[in-house]
Amino acid sequence: MTTSQNRYYQKDILIVDDTLDNLRFLDTILTKKGYSVRKALDGTMALTACKNLLPDLILLDIMMPEMDGYNVCRLLKANQATSKVPVIFLSAIDDILDKIKAFEVGGVDYITKPFQAEEVLIRVENQLALKAAEQKILSLNIELERKVKERTLQLEIANQDLKRELWERKQLEEKLLYRALHDPLTNLANRTLLMERLDEALKLTKIESNYHFAVLFLDCDRFKVINDSLGHLIGDELLIAIGNRLQNLMKDTDILARLGGDEFAIFLDKIADISYVKLVADKILKAISAPFQLSRTEVFITASIGIVFSNSNYNKPQELLRDADTAMYKAKSQGKSRYCVFTYSMYQKALKLLQLENDLNRAIELQEFIVYYQPIVSLTTGKISGFEALVRWQHPTHGLVSPAEFIPVAEETGLIAAIDTWVLQTACRQLRNWQEQKVIGEEISISVNLSVKLFSHPNLLETINRAWCDIQLNPQNLKLEITESAIMEDIQATAVILQQLRESKIELSIDDFGTGYSSLSYLHRLPVNILKIDQYFIRNLEQNPKNIALISTIINLAHTSELRAIAEGIKNPVQLKKLRNLGCDFGQGYFFSKPLAAKSVVDLLASTPQW
Ligand code: C2E
Ligand code: MG
Ligand code: MG
């Protein structure tokens, strides 16, 4: 056995016995076995020995003077420091061993005298092994408890982390959801949120017959002017302020949404009847028309509102918005700053418009358009000086459709570019054709109407130039007509394009002059050649001296600006005479001729008319 093993095995055993022989015997066999042995002759010594160094095991004689073994054991067990040391009682064979008592006071075993070495060693070893095992269990338990505590703490921390992470994720989700459903500028609901709410409301109308709601479509009047003149920052500030004002008029169950730009929509829930909705609309109009005090300026604005009242025929939220939008446009056309309630006739009209739109698309593909030509007569010579090309639509079922009906729709849908380009090419080709056939002289011109919507078209100039170039028409034979109201929409931009056209030697006419509410002062700034006096002024020329004065002013104005004047819509010889007297340069109207198909023009020219 090595020293280290020895040390490892050297358990400390305290033997307590008043008989020296016993002490010696036990000491011998235990020391021999490798134990460290201490000896005490009585209880008091034993207790002191324990206090000095806690033994691993005590062999305790029962019968001792002064304090017997039972008492010593009781004291040892009562003391927390010594209570865990196993005690084996020693008793002589003739002693009356009270085994029960021995165990009761805390003994773990007993050995009877005379001692047998093997028995002593086995019992000692047993108890020490038991003690070691107990200690092992104890330390394992402590370790286990420590580990459980440590693990619990880790779990608690992990749990906290998880909770925080969940909370953060929930916050983020809420933020994202909020962003997805709200307008970033005004913080109001956006179109998606409104549509969701409308969808729910529509479902309810199918279940509950007396449930009603309303949608208000609000569009600011002249907002573009504010944005363009005061800048987008002020525009944004105004939109936020409008949003706030509207929000103050809403109930908790209502929804105010910004649809984009200067458009808002309002969902009024649980409406008893339309009169309440009208009341709200009135309040909104009033609230908006009060001045807005913004950070740098005061702004006045009005709004137009379209109202749609729910009914069970609606299936999709889009249908509600579409109809409220239609009603809003009606309110605008009636003079703005008002509301208009959507009606069935508006629906029918919209439907008809939609049909027209579809038909128009197809008409371009199938080339259902034809060009008519109306002569323009020189009032000095009385002879035809040119023609105006006027488009017609040969509709397969509706017959000849007037441009007044389809041009506005074509403008709105963008189809106008294709139509105007086609008319331009057709009219130029026709004129060249007549020139080649010597039906007309080289001085006869063709006037083509051009929608202002084309002015934003990137290849406008190229298209126009190609039209006369390809056909080898002299650009001086081509005149373009642009309506006065169209010019007024964006006078700056129009002027630039008109200037470029003029450089190609193409003459320019202002069509429907006098109806555009324009200030006459802009005239000299525009590179135009001809004013076409609107037929409105010619219509009652004979009876209305005021109109005569007005026409006279326009003609004089034209002449002082080095422009020529054309009177539109001349219907009788009296009108013709008056206009001649006023010095009007040209005339156009049913009195001379209605717009004609190309081959009828040839017949007309063959008769060499003169008025
Ligand atoms: P506009 O350019 O002012 O053309 C004159 C309109 O007055 C023509 O109507 C013509 O038929 C009509 N008119 C001429 N003389 C008389 C008359 O004595 N009495 C009456 N009551 N009417 C007369 P139309 O052809 O129906 O064209 C209407 C408008 O449609 C045109 O007015 C023009 O602004 C537009 N338009 C016609 N063709 C085209 C086109 O190819 N492109 C574009 N963008 N617009 C066109
Ligand atoms: Mg015209
Ligand atoms: Mg006109």
XYZ file of C-alpha atoms and ligand atoms in Angstrom:
659
model
C 0.000 0.000 0.000
C 1.507 3.333 -0.977
C 1.605 6.305 1.367
C -0.905 8.250 -0.597
C -3.325 5.303 -0.566
C -2.570 4.950 3.112
C -3.434 8.530 3.782
C -6.542 8.142 1.767
C -7.641 5.166 3.816
C -6.497 6.501 7.173
C -9.820 7.124 8.825
C -9.790 8.602 12.291
C -11.368 6.382 14.936
C -11.963 7.426 18.517
C -12.133 4.622 21.058
C -13.794 5.442 24.360
C -13.367 2.830 27.105
C -12.402 2.930 30.787
C -10.692 -0.462 30.486
C -7.121 -0.076 29.325
C -6.909 -3.631 27.986
C -9.777 -3.024 25.727
C -8.267 0.191 24.535
C -5.023 -1.447 23.762
C -6.553 -4.402 21.960
C -8.716 -2.289 19.801
C -5.929 0.185 19.140
C -3.688 -2.623 17.980
C -6.032 -4.246 15.539
C -7.302 -0.959 14.113
C -3.860 0.637 13.776
C -2.680 -2.522 12.113
C -5.485 -2.225 9.689
C -4.317 1.310 8.810
C -6.709 3.403 10.822
C -5.610 6.401 12.840
C -6.697 5.733 16.379
C -7.294 8.040 19.282
C -8.239 6.917 22.774
C -10.370 8.340 25.542
C -10.869 6.882 29.017
C -14.182 8.527 29.778
C -17.087 10.515 28.292
C -15.651 13.940 29.079
C -12.366 13.107 27.344
C -14.265 11.741 24.412
C -16.291 14.933 23.992
C -13.152 17.059 24.189
C -11.407 14.824 21.634
C -14.372 15.256 19.313
C -14.288 18.996 19.729
C -10.577 19.078 18.784
C -10.933 16.889 15.747
C -14.038 15.256 14.490
C -13.459 11.499 14.232
C -14.868 9.412 11.415
C -16.158 6.824 13.834
C -16.500 6.380 17.602
C -16.323 3.088 19.459
C -18.073 3.829 22.718
C -18.124 1.674 25.821
C -21.495 1.611 27.569
C -20.505 0.916 31.106
C -18.271 3.730 32.285
C -18.084 5.505 35.645
C -19.460 9.049 35.889
C -21.048 9.249 32.406
C -22.208 6.045 30.710
C -21.998 5.462 26.964
C -25.705 6.202 26.394
C -25.325 9.684 27.794
C -22.135 10.358 25.887
C -23.926 9.301 22.729
C -26.935 11.505 23.519
C -24.650 14.497 23.956
C -22.816 13.738 20.733
C -26.082 13.464 18.804
C -27.473 16.625 20.366
C -24.515 18.609 19.118
C -24.820 19.476 15.446
C -21.069 19.267 14.947
C -20.828 15.702 16.191
C -24.265 14.395 15.449
C -23.282 12.801 12.137
C -20.360 10.740 13.542
C -21.415 7.086 13.680
C -21.228 5.530 17.120
C -20.726 1.816 17.681
C -21.417 0.731 21.254
C -19.075 -1.663 23.077
C -20.589 -3.907 25.695
C -19.336 -6.784 27.849
C -21.123 -10.098 27.338
C -22.401 -10.064 30.925
C -23.656 -6.500 30.708
C -27.299 -6.296 30.112
C -27.224 -4.661 26.707
C -30.225 -2.543 26.115
C -30.188 -2.795 22.326
C -33.304 -0.744 21.877
C -31.877 2.057 23.993
C -28.583 1.869 22.109
C -30.353 2.569 18.849
C -32.701 5.111 20.434
C -29.852 7.343 21.612
C -28.349 7.267 18.128
C -25.979 4.263 18.021
C -25.599 2.556 14.687
C -24.277 -0.810 15.855
C -22.850 -2.609 18.805
C -20.023 -5.054 19.460
C -19.996 -7.382 22.410
C -16.946 -8.265 24.472
C -14.719 -10.184 24.439
C -13.914 -8.661 21.077
C -13.185 -10.733 18.075
C -10.799 -8.888 15.856
C -12.589 -9.820 12.588
C -15.957 -8.831 13.881
C -14.652 -5.456 15.119
C -12.993 -4.741 11.808
C -16.020 -5.786 9.760
C -18.417 -3.721 11.802
C -16.073 -0.712 11.755
C -15.558 -1.064 8.022
C -19.298 -1.408 7.455
C -20.100 1.724 9.339
C -17.330 3.701 7.688
C -18.499 2.506 4.269
C -22.028 3.429 5.199
C -20.891 6.832 6.384
C -18.845 7.322 3.214
C -21.805 6.336 1.110
C -24.030 8.718 3.046
C -21.499 11.460 2.592
C -21.245 10.682 -1.087
C -25.021 10.871 -1.404
C -25.009 14.081 0.557
C -22.382 15.708 -1.630
C -24.130 14.407 -4.741
C -27.334 15.919 -3.462
C -25.633 19.233 -2.788
C -24.082 19.134 -6.248
C -27.441 18.237 -7.732
C -29.145 21.047 -5.889
C -26.464 23.473 -7.010
C -26.875 22.319 -10.583
C -30.658 22.567 -10.387
C -30.342 26.072 -8.993
C -27.853 27.053 -11.651
C -30.010 25.538 -14.404
C -33.137 27.191 -12.994
C -31.358 30.512 -13.053
C -30.241 29.937 -16.633
C -33.776 28.962 -17.584
C -35.126 32.027 -15.876
C -32.690 34.245 -17.778
C -33.510 32.459 -21.021
C -37.171 32.861 -20.228
C -36.727 36.579 -19.626
C -34.788 36.878 -22.883
C -37.489 34.998 -24.713
C -40.193 37.167 -23.182
C -38.320 40.317 -24.180
C -37.720 38.984 -27.658
C -41.409 38.102 -28.041
C -42.389 41.543 -26.814
C -39.969 43.205 -29.227
C -41.214 41.059 -32.080
C -44.801 41.889 -31.180
C -43.919 45.581 -31.108
C -42.241 45.276 -34.502
C -45.193 43.367 -35.922
C -47.566 46.001 -34.615
C -45.392 48.712 -36.097
C -45.265 46.984 -39.463
C -48.990 46.336 -39.421
C -49.622 49.947 -38.515
C -47.368 51.089 -41.344
C -49.086 48.777 -43.805
C -52.467 50.198 -42.905
C -51.706 53.886 -42.404
C -50.712 56.858 -44.444
C -47.214 57.955 -43.400
C -47.879 61.670 -43.873
C -51.122 62.138 -41.963
C -51.101 58.960 -39.867
C -54.646 58.376 -41.030
C -55.902 55.025 -42.249
C -54.812 54.229 -45.790
C -56.703 52.719 -48.707
C -55.970 49.135 -47.597
C -57.409 49.644 -44.131
C -60.456 51.431 -45.515
C -61.058 48.660 -48.034
C -60.837 46.029 -45.288
C -63.367 47.921 -43.205
C -65.684 48.448 -46.184
C -65.478 44.764 -46.969
C -66.659 43.900 -43.451
C -69.431 46.480 -43.659
C -70.602 45.114 -47.010
C -70.804 41.619 -45.555
C -72.987 42.975 -42.765
C -75.396 44.604 -45.232
C -76.053 41.119 -46.646
C -77.026 39.793 -43.219
C -78.739 42.733 -41.549
C -81.275 44.469 -43.723
C -81.465 47.584 -41.558
C -77.721 48.118 -41.347
C -76.533 51.059 -43.447
C -73.314 52.922 -43.880
C -72.025 55.655 -46.155
C -68.779 56.469 -47.918
C -67.713 60.024 -48.596
C -65.066 60.674 -51.216
C -63.415 64.025 -50.633
C -61.110 65.783 -53.059
C -59.629 69.205 -52.407
C -60.373 71.858 -55.000
C -57.401 73.635 -56.539
C -54.943 71.728 -54.382
C -52.487 71.512 -57.280
C -52.363 75.306 -57.409
C -51.370 75.452 -53.734
C -48.764 72.741 -54.205
C -47.335 74.381 -57.306
C -47.315 77.919 -55.987
C -46.463 77.419 -52.298
C -44.414 74.252 -52.584
C -44.833 70.656 -51.500
C -43.899 71.277 -47.872
C -46.798 73.666 -47.432
C -48.957 71.258 -49.406
C -48.045 68.458 -46.985
C -48.651 70.677 -43.976
C -52.060 71.547 -45.342
C -52.942 67.901 -45.894
C -52.041 67.100 -42.282
C -54.137 70.047 -41.076
C -57.087 68.955 -43.208
C -56.729 65.437 -41.807
C -56.830 66.810 -38.253
C -59.904 68.908 -38.911
C -61.750 66.023 -40.478
C -60.741 63.681 -37.663
C -62.382 65.997 -35.158
C -65.703 65.483 -36.897
C -65.519 61.689 -36.807
C -67.133 59.310 -34.361
C -65.118 56.404 -32.924
C -66.710 53.928 -35.292
C -66.087 56.055 -38.389
C -62.906 55.784 -40.424
C -61.088 58.630 -42.030
C -58.601 57.522 -44.648
C -56.216 59.299 -46.958
C -56.294 57.652 -50.336
C -53.334 59.573 -51.703
C -52.668 63.066 -53.020
C -55.445 65.374 -51.882
C -58.033 62.608 -51.737
C -59.648 61.465 -48.510
C -62.382 58.933 -47.879
C -64.699 58.707 -44.923
C -66.579 55.665 -43.783
C -69.638 56.530 -41.684
C -70.847 53.481 -39.832
C -74.393 52.639 -38.740
C -76.320 55.362 -40.524
C -80.041 55.730 -39.994
C -80.714 57.800 -43.100
C -79.098 59.943 -45.739
C -80.001 63.222 -44.027
C -77.418 62.495 -41.333
C -74.759 61.918 -43.990
C -75.630 65.212 -45.655
C -75.305 66.899 -42.291
C -71.810 65.478 -41.861
C -70.888 66.536 -45.407
C -72.073 70.066 -44.664
C -70.006 70.145 -41.473
C -66.937 68.934 -43.375
C -67.334 71.559 -46.103
C -67.700 74.245 -43.477
C -64.717 73.028 -41.460
C -62.467 72.911 -44.510
C -63.471 76.294 -45.843
C -62.244 78.046 -42.694
C -58.718 79.435 -43.231
C -55.760 77.199 -42.395
C -53.054 78.895 -40.383
C -49.913 77.082 -41.478
C -46.404 77.701 -40.192
C -45.485 80.259 -42.812
C -48.741 81.281 -44.415
C -52.492 81.274 -44.279
C -54.225 79.086 -46.848
C -57.821 78.933 -48.039
C -59.169 75.832 -49.654
C -62.455 74.138 -50.443
C -63.334 70.541 -51.156
C -65.794 68.576 -53.248
C -67.455 65.504 -51.789
C -69.109 62.518 -53.405
C -71.430 60.465 -51.213
C -72.477 56.888 -51.656
C -75.044 55.235 -49.433
C -74.731 51.496 -48.855
C -77.150 49.006 -50.330
C -77.090 45.254 -50.649
C -76.375 45.421 -54.383
C -72.801 46.383 -53.666
C -70.436 43.445 -53.528
C -66.974 44.961 -53.502
C -65.467 47.948 -51.675
C -64.045 49.155 -55.002
C -67.572 49.616 -56.315
C -68.404 51.918 -53.418
C -65.287 54.014 -53.928
C -65.863 54.133 -57.672
C -69.394 55.494 -57.209
C -68.390 57.955 -54.490
C -65.664 59.146 -56.867
C -68.197 59.578 -59.688
C -70.425 61.636 -57.382
C -67.394 63.694 -56.328
C -66.672 64.525 -59.974
C -70.278 65.549 -60.382
C -69.880 67.883 -57.390
C -66.784 69.353 -59.042
C -68.563 69.869 -62.348
C -71.431 71.576 -60.533
C -69.045 74.244 -59.292
C -66.915 72.611 -56.568
C -67.045 73.272 -52.807
C -70.148 71.139 -52.466
C -71.272 67.549 -52.052
C -73.200 65.348 -54.393
C -75.001 62.088 -53.598
C -74.482 59.237 -56.022
C -77.594 58.266 -57.976
C -78.527 55.447 -60.282
C -78.533 57.704 -63.330
C -74.900 58.561 -62.609
C -74.203 54.875 -62.592
C -75.872 54.432 -65.962
C -73.956 57.359 -67.352
C -70.717 55.973 -66.011
C -71.569 52.605 -67.494
C -72.251 54.204 -70.850
C -68.948 55.997 -70.614
C -67.190 52.759 -69.839
C -68.837 51.135 -72.832
C -67.751 54.064 -74.962
C -64.232 53.659 -73.685
C -64.179 49.979 -74.623
C -65.666 50.711 -78.026
C -63.117 53.462 -78.620
C -60.258 51.085 -77.937
C -61.616 48.727 -80.514
C -62.392 51.577 -82.949
C -58.708 52.482 -83.124
C -57.767 48.897 -83.938
C -60.504 48.526 -86.534
C -59.956 52.023 -87.963
C -63.572 53.042 -87.574
C -62.759 56.758 -87.821
C -63.291 58.969 -90.815
C -62.342 62.563 -91.440
C -64.838 65.150 -92.634
C -63.764 68.456 -94.107
C -65.476 71.803 -93.576
C -64.487 74.669 -95.857
C -63.003 77.850 -94.440
C -63.931 80.783 -96.649
C -61.960 83.976 -97.198
C -64.392 86.811 -96.544
C -62.384 89.104 -98.820
C -62.506 86.872 -101.912
C -65.558 84.812 -100.999
C -63.636 81.704 -102.036
C -62.577 78.603 -100.126
C -59.172 79.169 -98.583
C -58.871 75.956 -96.654
C -60.584 73.135 -94.805
C -60.873 72.070 -91.199
C -60.442 68.358 -90.633
C -63.092 67.078 -88.234
C -63.054 63.512 -87.071
C -66.124 61.268 -86.943
C -66.558 57.806 -85.599
C -68.396 55.303 -87.731
C -69.743 53.212 -84.856
C -70.937 49.759 -85.970
C -74.279 50.106 -84.122
C -74.647 53.778 -83.158
C -73.836 55.173 -86.592
C -71.845 58.382 -86.968
C -70.735 59.566 -83.506
C -69.853 63.237 -82.990
C -66.375 64.115 -81.699
C -67.992 66.142 -78.921
C -69.106 62.800 -77.483
C -65.947 60.770 -77.749
C -63.047 63.253 -77.780
C -63.343 64.018 -74.022
C -63.339 60.276 -73.268
C -60.393 59.752 -75.593
C -58.570 62.571 -73.824
C -59.193 61.055 -70.445
C -58.078 57.576 -71.458
C -55.061 58.676 -73.468
C -56.487 57.279 -76.716
C -56.510 60.828 -78.076
C -52.869 60.576 -79.130
C -53.625 57.753 -81.540
C -56.764 59.485 -82.876
C -55.173 62.891 -83.405
C -52.105 61.391 -85.048
C -54.289 59.401 -87.396
C -56.446 62.445 -88.269
C -53.317 64.507 -88.853
C -51.824 61.948 -91.231
C -55.116 61.306 -93.020
C -55.873 65.007 -93.511
C -52.343 65.793 -94.773
C -52.489 62.859 -97.179
C -55.931 63.948 -98.370
C -54.810 67.492 -99.055
C -51.743 66.247 -100.929
C -54.014 63.938 -102.878
C -56.290 66.810 -103.898
C -53.241 68.869 -104.822
C -51.895 66.092 -107.027
C -55.269 65.616 -108.690
C -55.413 69.394 -109.185
C -58.748 69.509 -107.382
C -57.350 72.380 -105.303
C -54.637 74.982 -105.701
C -51.360 75.028 -103.766
C -52.653 77.868 -101.556
C -55.450 75.817 -99.948
C -54.634 74.798 -96.380
C -55.813 72.130 -93.985
C -56.542 72.821 -90.307
C -56.204 69.959 -87.870
C -57.446 70.008 -84.283
C -54.925 69.017 -81.672
C -55.789 68.079 -78.142
C -53.707 69.782 -75.486
C -53.269 66.360 -73.918
C -50.790 65.701 -76.722
C -48.611 68.522 -75.531
C -47.143 66.294 -72.866
C -46.497 63.612 -75.497
C -42.743 63.176 -75.932
C -42.736 62.760 -79.742
C -45.361 65.351 -80.617
C -43.132 67.528 -82.772
C -41.578 64.552 -84.461
C -45.019 63.090 -85.265
C -46.283 66.364 -86.706
C -43.174 67.014 -88.734
C -43.135 63.486 -90.054
C -46.790 63.821 -91.127
C -46.186 66.641 -93.629
C -42.628 65.569 -94.477
C -43.514 61.970 -95.466
C -46.403 63.159 -97.571
C -44.318 65.936 -99.124
C -46.791 68.571 -98.075
C -45.665 72.126 -97.693
C -45.799 72.871 -93.921
C -47.378 76.214 -94.787
C -50.441 74.265 -95.932
C -50.870 72.871 -92.441
C -52.554 74.713 -89.586
C -53.047 73.378 -86.081
C -55.991 74.339 -83.889
C -55.708 74.340 -80.109
C -58.646 75.362 -77.930
C -58.328 78.424 -75.784
C -59.276 76.577 -72.594
C -56.567 74.041 -73.309
C -53.951 76.765 -73.674
C -55.072 78.357 -70.426
C -54.476 75.113 -68.509
C -50.756 75.565 -68.713
C -49.910 78.675 -70.654
C -46.160 78.504 -69.989
C -45.666 74.975 -71.266
C -48.005 75.526 -74.218
C -46.122 78.622 -75.305
C -42.860 76.657 -75.547
C -44.371 73.997 -77.774
C -46.254 76.494 -79.909
C -42.970 78.310 -80.488
C -41.324 75.105 -81.672
C -44.240 74.414 -84.028
C -44.072 77.893 -85.405
C -40.423 77.343 -86.247
C -41.535 74.544 -88.585
C -43.634 77.176 -90.440
C -46.886 75.597 -89.333
C -49.580 78.167 -88.552
C -51.387 78.011 -85.254
C -54.993 78.884 -84.433
C -56.633 79.473 -81.104
C -59.899 77.577 -81.375
C -63.197 78.464 -79.629
C -61.741 81.859 -78.753
C -63.741 83.842 -76.215
C -64.977 80.868 -74.205
C -61.847 80.179 -72.232
C -62.329 82.966 -69.721
C -58.822 84.035 -70.512
C -57.301 87.378 -70.024
C -56.564 88.838 -73.422
C -53.209 90.082 -72.253
C -51.530 86.720 -72.854
C -52.257 86.852 -76.589
C -49.172 88.739 -77.654
C -47.022 86.314 -75.692
C -48.220 83.318 -77.697
C -46.775 82.568 -81.121
C -50.187 82.141 -82.802
C -51.494 83.324 -86.177
C -55.240 82.962 -86.091
C -58.115 83.511 -83.662
C -61.203 81.433 -84.261
C -64.122 83.331 -82.746
C -66.389 80.811 -81.076
C -69.768 80.210 -82.683
C -71.454 81.220 -79.440
C -70.837 84.895 -80.358
C -71.995 84.467 -83.960
C -75.194 82.576 -83.077
C -77.375 85.552 -82.152
C -75.348 88.169 -83.869
C -78.351 89.649 -85.680
C -80.380 90.322 -82.525
C -77.606 91.042 -80.106
C -75.702 94.320 -80.508
C -73.542 93.403 -77.501
C -72.164 90.431 -79.414
C -71.408 92.665 -82.380
C -69.368 94.935 -80.137
C -67.589 91.955 -78.681
C -66.776 90.404 -82.054
C -65.564 93.793 -83.248
C -63.236 93.995 -80.241
C -61.883 90.506 -80.880
C -61.275 91.257 -84.569
C -59.488 94.518 -83.694
C -57.479 92.772 -81.046
C -56.470 90.117 -83.562
C -55.448 92.699 -86.112
C -53.434 94.792 -83.677
C -51.620 91.576 -82.638
C -51.040 90.833 -86.327
C -53.386 87.870 -86.232
C -56.226 86.915 -88.552
C -59.738 86.186 -87.343
C -62.037 83.361 -88.378
C -65.718 83.481 -87.420
C -67.071 80.027 -86.622
C -70.662 78.859 -87.100
C -71.914 81.316 -89.728
C -75.434 80.155 -90.517
C -76.981 82.827 -92.733
C -76.172 85.695 -95.131
C -77.013 88.350 -92.524
C -74.291 87.060 -90.235
C -71.890 86.870 -93.161
C -72.565 90.461 -94.136
C -72.132 91.766 -90.599
C -68.834 89.912 -90.213
C -67.581 91.208 -93.533
C -68.406 94.714 -92.393
C -66.526 94.149 -89.161
C -63.450 93.210 -91.189
C -63.372 89.533 -90.220
C -60.840 87.710 -92.400
C -62.383 84.263 -92.715
C -65.613 82.454 -92.049
C -66.730 78.907 -91.430
C -70.213 77.530 -90.932
C -73.221 75.650 -92.223
C -74.078 78.653 -94.413
C -71.094 77.791 -96.592
C -71.078 74.075 -96.005
C -71.428 71.457 -93.321
C -68.381 69.247 -92.735
C -68.251 66.869 -95.729
C -66.819 63.485 -96.555
C -63.770 63.706 -98.847
C -65.573 62.802 -102.042
C -68.341 65.383 -101.415
C -65.581 68.000 -101.086
C -64.512 67.202 -104.635
C -68.117 67.812 -105.836
C -68.268 71.081 -103.902
C -64.993 72.275 -105.370
C -66.090 71.310 -108.859
C -68.898 73.881 -108.588
C -66.252 76.604 -107.848
C -68.382 78.173 -105.130
C -68.095 81.792 -104.173
C -69.996 83.606 -101.445
P -64.197 72.860 -83.433
O -62.777 72.601 -83.706
O -64.558 74.188 -82.911
O -64.960 72.537 -84.760
C -66.076 73.230 -85.192
C -67.287 72.521 -84.796
O -68.425 73.343 -85.109
C -67.497 71.240 -85.624
O -68.189 70.326 -84.804
C -68.420 71.697 -86.723
O -69.195 70.665 -87.302
C -69.295 72.661 -85.968
N -69.884 73.664 -86.856
C -69.329 74.262 -87.936
N -70.207 75.159 -88.479
C -71.323 75.140 -87.704
C -72.580 75.846 -87.756
O -72.844 76.671 -88.593
N -73.455 75.557 -86.775
C -73.201 74.631 -85.818
N -74.119 74.393 -84.877
N -72.033 73.934 -85.748
C -71.111 74.207 -86.700
P -67.761 68.865 -84.700
O -67.237 68.345 -85.979
O -68.872 68.156 -84.031
O -66.537 68.943 -83.721
C -66.689 69.344 -82.420
C -65.373 69.584 -81.762
O -64.659 68.381 -81.607
C -64.437 70.453 -82.568
O -64.755 71.795 -82.379
C -63.113 70.082 -82.013
O -62.865 70.815 -80.826
C -63.310 68.663 -81.679
N -62.690 67.837 -82.723
C -63.183 67.494 -83.935
N -62.278 66.734 -84.595
C -61.209 66.600 -83.784
C -59.947 65.922 -83.902
O -59.600 65.308 -84.930
N -59.105 66.029 -82.850
C -59.439 66.726 -81.722
N -58.575 66.784 -80.751
N -60.585 67.375 -81.590
C -61.472 67.312 -82.608
Mg -61.397 73.395 -84.611
Mg -64.128 75.907 -82.758
